[in-house]
Tab-separated table of C-alpha atoms in Angstrom:
chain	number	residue	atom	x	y	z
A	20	UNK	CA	0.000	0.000	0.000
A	21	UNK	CA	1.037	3.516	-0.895
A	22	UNK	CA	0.167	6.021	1.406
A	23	UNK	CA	1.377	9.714	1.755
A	24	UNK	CA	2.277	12.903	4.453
A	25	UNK	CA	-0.736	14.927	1.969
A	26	UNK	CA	-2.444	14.987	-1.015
A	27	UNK	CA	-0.374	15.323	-4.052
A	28	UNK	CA	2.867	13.899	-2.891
A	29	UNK	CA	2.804	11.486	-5.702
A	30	UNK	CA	0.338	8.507	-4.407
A	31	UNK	CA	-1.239	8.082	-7.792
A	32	UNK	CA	1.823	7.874	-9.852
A	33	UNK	CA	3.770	5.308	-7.480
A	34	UNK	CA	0.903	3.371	-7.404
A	35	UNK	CA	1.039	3.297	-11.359
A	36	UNK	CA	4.544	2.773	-11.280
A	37	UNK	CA	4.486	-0.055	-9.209
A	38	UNK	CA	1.310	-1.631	-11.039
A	39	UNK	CA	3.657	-1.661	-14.336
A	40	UNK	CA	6.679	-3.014	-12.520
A	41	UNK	CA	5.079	-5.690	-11.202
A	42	UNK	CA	3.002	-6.409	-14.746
A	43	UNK	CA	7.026	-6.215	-16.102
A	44	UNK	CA	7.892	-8.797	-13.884
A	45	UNK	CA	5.420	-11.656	-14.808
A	46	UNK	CA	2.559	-10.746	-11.980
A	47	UNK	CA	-1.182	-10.355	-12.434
A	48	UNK	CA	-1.788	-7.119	-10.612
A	49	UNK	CA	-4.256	-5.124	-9.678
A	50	UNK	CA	-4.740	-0.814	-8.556
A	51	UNK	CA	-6.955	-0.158	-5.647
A	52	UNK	CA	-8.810	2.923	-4.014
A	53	UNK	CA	-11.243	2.767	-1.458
A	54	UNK	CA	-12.285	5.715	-2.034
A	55	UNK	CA	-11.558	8.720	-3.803
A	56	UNK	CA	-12.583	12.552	-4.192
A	57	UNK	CA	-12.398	13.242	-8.273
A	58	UNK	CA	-15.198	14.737	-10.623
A	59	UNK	CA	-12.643	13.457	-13.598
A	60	UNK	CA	-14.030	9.820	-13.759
A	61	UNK	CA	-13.931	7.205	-16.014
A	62	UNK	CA	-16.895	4.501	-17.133
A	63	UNK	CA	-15.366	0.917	-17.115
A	64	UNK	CA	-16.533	-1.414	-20.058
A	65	UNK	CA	-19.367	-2.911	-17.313
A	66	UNK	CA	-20.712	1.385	-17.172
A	67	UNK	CA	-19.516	1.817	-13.692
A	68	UNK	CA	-17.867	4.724	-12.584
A	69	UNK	CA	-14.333	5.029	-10.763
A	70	UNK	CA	-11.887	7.846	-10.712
A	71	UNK	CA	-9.736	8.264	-13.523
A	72	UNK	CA	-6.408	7.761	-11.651
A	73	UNK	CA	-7.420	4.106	-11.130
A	74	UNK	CA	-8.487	3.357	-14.551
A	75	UNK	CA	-4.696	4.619	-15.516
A	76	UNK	CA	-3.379	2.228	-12.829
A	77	UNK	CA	-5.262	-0.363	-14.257
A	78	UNK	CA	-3.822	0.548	-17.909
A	79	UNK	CA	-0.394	0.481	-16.067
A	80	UNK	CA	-0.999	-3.018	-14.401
A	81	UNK	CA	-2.032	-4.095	-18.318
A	82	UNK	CA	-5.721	-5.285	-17.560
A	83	UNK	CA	-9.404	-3.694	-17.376
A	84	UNK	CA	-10.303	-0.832	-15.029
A	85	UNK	CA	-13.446	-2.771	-12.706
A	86	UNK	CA	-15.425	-0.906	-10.359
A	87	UNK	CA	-13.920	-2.768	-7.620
A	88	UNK	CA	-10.894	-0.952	-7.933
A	89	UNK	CA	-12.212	2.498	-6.374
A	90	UNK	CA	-15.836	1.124	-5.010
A	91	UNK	CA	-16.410	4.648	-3.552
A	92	UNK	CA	-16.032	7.320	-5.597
A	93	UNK	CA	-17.242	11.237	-4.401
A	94	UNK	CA	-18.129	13.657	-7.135
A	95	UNK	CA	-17.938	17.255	-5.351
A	96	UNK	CA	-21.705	18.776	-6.224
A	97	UNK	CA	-21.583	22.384	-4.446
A	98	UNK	CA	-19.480	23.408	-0.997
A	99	UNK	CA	-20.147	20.306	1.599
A	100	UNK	CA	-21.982	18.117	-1.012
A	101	UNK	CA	-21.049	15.118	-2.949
A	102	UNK	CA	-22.705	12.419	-5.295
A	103	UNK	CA	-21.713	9.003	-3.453
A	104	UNK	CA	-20.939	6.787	-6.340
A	105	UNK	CA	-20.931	3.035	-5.119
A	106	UNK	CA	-19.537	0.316	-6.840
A	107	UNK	CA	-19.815	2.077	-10.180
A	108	UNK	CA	-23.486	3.516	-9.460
A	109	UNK	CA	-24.881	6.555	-8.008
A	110	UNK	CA	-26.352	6.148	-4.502
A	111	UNK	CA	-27.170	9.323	-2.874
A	112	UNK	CA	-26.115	13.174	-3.076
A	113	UNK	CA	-25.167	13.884	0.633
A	114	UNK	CA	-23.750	16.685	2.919
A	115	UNK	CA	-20.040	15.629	4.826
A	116	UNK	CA	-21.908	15.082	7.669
A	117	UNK	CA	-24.778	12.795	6.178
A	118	UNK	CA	-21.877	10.667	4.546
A	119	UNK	CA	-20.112	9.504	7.881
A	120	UNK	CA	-23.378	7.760	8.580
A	121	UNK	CA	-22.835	5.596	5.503
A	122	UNK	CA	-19.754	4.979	6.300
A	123	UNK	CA	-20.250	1.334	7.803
A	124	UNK	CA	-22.380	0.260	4.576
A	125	UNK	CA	-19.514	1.682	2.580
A	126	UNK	CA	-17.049	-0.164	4.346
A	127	UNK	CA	-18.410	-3.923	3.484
A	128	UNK	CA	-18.534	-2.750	0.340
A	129	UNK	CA	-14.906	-1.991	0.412
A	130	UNK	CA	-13.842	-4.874	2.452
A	131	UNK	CA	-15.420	-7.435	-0.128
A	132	UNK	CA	-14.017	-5.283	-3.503
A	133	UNK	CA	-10.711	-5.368	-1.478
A	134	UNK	CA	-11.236	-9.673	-1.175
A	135	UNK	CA	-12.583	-9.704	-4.857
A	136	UNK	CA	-9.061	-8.460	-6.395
A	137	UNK	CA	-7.125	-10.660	-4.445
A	138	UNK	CA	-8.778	-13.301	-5.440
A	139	UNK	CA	-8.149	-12.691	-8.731
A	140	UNK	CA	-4.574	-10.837	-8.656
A	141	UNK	CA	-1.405	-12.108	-7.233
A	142	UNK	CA	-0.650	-8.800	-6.102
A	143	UNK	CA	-2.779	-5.551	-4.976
A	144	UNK	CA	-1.404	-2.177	-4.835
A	145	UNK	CA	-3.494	-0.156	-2.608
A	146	UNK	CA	-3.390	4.061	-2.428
A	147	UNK	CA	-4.357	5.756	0.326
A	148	UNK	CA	-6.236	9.267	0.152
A	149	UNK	CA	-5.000	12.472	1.695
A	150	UNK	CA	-2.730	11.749	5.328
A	151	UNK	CA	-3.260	8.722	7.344
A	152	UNK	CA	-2.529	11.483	10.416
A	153	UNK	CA	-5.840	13.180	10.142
A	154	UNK	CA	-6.629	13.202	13.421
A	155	UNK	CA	-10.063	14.581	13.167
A	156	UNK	CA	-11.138	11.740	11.052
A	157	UNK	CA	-9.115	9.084	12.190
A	158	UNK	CA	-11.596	6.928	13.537
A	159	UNK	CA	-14.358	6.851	10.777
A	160	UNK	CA	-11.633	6.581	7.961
A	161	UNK	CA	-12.062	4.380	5.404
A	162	UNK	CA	-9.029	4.260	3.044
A	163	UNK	CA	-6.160	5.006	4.865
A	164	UNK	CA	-4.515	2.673	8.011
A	165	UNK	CA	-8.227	0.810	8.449
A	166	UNK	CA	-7.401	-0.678	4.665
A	167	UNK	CA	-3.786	-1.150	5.558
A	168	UNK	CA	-4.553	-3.286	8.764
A	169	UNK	CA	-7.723	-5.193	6.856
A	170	UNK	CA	-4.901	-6.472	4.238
A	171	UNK	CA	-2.153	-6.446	7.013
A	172	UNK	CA	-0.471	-4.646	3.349
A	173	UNK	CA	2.940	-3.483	4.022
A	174	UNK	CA	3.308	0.148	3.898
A	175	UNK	CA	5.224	2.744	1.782
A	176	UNK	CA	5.003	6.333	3.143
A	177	UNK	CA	5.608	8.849	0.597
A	178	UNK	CA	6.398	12.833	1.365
A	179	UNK	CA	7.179	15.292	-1.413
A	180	UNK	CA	10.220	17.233	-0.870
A	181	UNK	CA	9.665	19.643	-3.842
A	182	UNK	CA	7.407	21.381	-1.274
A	183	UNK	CA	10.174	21.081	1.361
A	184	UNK	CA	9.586	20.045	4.987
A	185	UNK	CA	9.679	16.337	3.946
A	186	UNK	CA	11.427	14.780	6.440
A	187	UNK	CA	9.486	16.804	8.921
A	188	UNK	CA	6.180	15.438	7.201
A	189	UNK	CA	7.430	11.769	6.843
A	190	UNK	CA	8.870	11.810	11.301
A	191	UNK	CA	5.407	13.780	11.987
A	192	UNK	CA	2.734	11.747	10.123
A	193	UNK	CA	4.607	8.484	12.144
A	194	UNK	CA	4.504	10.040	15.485
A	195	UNK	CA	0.996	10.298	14.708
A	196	UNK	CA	-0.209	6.962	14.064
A	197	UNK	CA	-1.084	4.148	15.958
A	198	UNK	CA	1.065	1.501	17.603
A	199	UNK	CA	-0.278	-1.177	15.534
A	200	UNK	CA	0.004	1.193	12.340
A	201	UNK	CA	3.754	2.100	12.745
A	202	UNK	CA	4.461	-1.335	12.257
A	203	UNK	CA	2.959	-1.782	8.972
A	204	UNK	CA	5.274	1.177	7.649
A	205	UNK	CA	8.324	-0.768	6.189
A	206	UNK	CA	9.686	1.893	3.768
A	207	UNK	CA	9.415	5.557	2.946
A	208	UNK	CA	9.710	7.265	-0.187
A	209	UNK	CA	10.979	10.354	-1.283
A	210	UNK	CA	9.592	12.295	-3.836
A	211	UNK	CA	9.802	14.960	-6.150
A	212	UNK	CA	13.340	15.540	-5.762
A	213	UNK	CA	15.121	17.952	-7.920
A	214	UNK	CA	19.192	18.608	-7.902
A	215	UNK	CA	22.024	16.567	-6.657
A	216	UNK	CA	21.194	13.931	-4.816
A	217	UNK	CA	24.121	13.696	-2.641
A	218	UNK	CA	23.238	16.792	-0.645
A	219	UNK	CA	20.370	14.418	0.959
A	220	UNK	CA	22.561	11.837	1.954
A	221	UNK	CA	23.144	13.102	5.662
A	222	UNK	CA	19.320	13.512	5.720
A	223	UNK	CA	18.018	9.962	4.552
A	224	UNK	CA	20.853	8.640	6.921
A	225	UNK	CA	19.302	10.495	9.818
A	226	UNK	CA	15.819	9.933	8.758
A	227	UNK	CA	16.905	6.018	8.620
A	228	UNK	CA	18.244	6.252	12.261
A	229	UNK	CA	15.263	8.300	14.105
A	230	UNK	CA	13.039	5.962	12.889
A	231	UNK	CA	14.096	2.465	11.736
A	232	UNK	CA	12.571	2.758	8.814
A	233	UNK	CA	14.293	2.449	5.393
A	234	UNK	CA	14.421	4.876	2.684
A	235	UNK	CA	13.441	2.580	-0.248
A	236	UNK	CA	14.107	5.165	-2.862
A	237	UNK	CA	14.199	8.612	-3.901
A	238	UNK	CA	12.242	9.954	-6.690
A	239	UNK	CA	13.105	12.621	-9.026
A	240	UNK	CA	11.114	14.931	-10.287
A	241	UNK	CA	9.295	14.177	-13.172
């Protein structure tokens, strides 16, 4: 699973990266989103809706976009309103408010798309949305840490340093978690990077010592 410090450090494009890699390297694979915020969608061949980052994923991985691979997808309507698109199909318009009481039939619906794909895939490659540190919506989250620990999916935490303030992003989002969700971090990822890369030697070295954690690779900026 690829999660990130915020939104737009580069979650999508890893994902697709890693979909293609993995396609390279003989394995069935499949992109997943639980759920995603995009009015840019795309209608698989069964007419479902699912945000267009996954159906590029699934291009990536070298098989069909399915619904299952972003079962919830929110299409912004006006200020605190979205469509809730489920499984591919409109299901209600609702204020932010209204949605968190859908979140627990939203969630089986995840949990058994999740199941589906693996099923059918030798590998998933999950994205997170947004920060897993959001503390204000930490416990009704549903695409974050609570899909991480479902899977028990190994973690890569991603922070953009073309922004700057990466490794305070990457040390800050883990303080933040849980116990139980520190542990499923195994790598981070840098990305974004511009220049020479051996002025951030003494900083992936430190970053690698405060934490444990290994720096599995630095991204440039592309």
């Amino acid at each position: 699973m690829v999660q990130g410090t915020a939104s737009h450090v580069g979650k999508s494009v890893l994902v697709s990266a890693l979909c293609r890699i993995f396609r390279q390297d003989g394995f069935r694979v499949a992109p997943f989103k639980a759920q995603n915020m995009s009015n840019n969608s795309y209608v698989t061949a069964s007419g479902g809706e699912i945000g267009r980052a996954q159906a590029v994923q699934a291009d990536a991985a070298g098989g069909e976009a399915r619904v299952e691979m972003n079962p919830v997808l929110l299409k912004p309507e006006a200020d605190h309103i979205s469509q809730v698109v489920l499984l591919g199909r409109p299901l209600v318009s609702a204020r932010v408010r209204d949605y968190f009481g859908l979140k627990a039939q939203l969630w089986d619906s995840i949990k058994e798309s999740l199941d589906s794909l693996r099923e059918d895939f030798d590998i998933v490659v999950a994205e997170g949305a947004g920060s897993p540190a959001e503390i204000n919506l930490k416990a009704t989250e549903i695409v974050n840490m609570r899909v991480a620990r479902y899977a028990n999916a190994p973690v890569m935490l991603c922070g953009d340093i073309d922004r700057g303030g990466v490794f305070a992003h990457l040390v800050g989002t883990l303080d933040l978690l849980e116990p139980e969700e520190r542990e499923l971090v195994r790598a981070f990822v840098i990305n974004k990077f511009r220049g020479d890369i051996s002025l951030l030697t003494d900083g992936l070295t430190w970053l690698e010592e405060r934490t444990g954690i290994p720096v599995a690779g630095v991204v440039r900026h592309f």
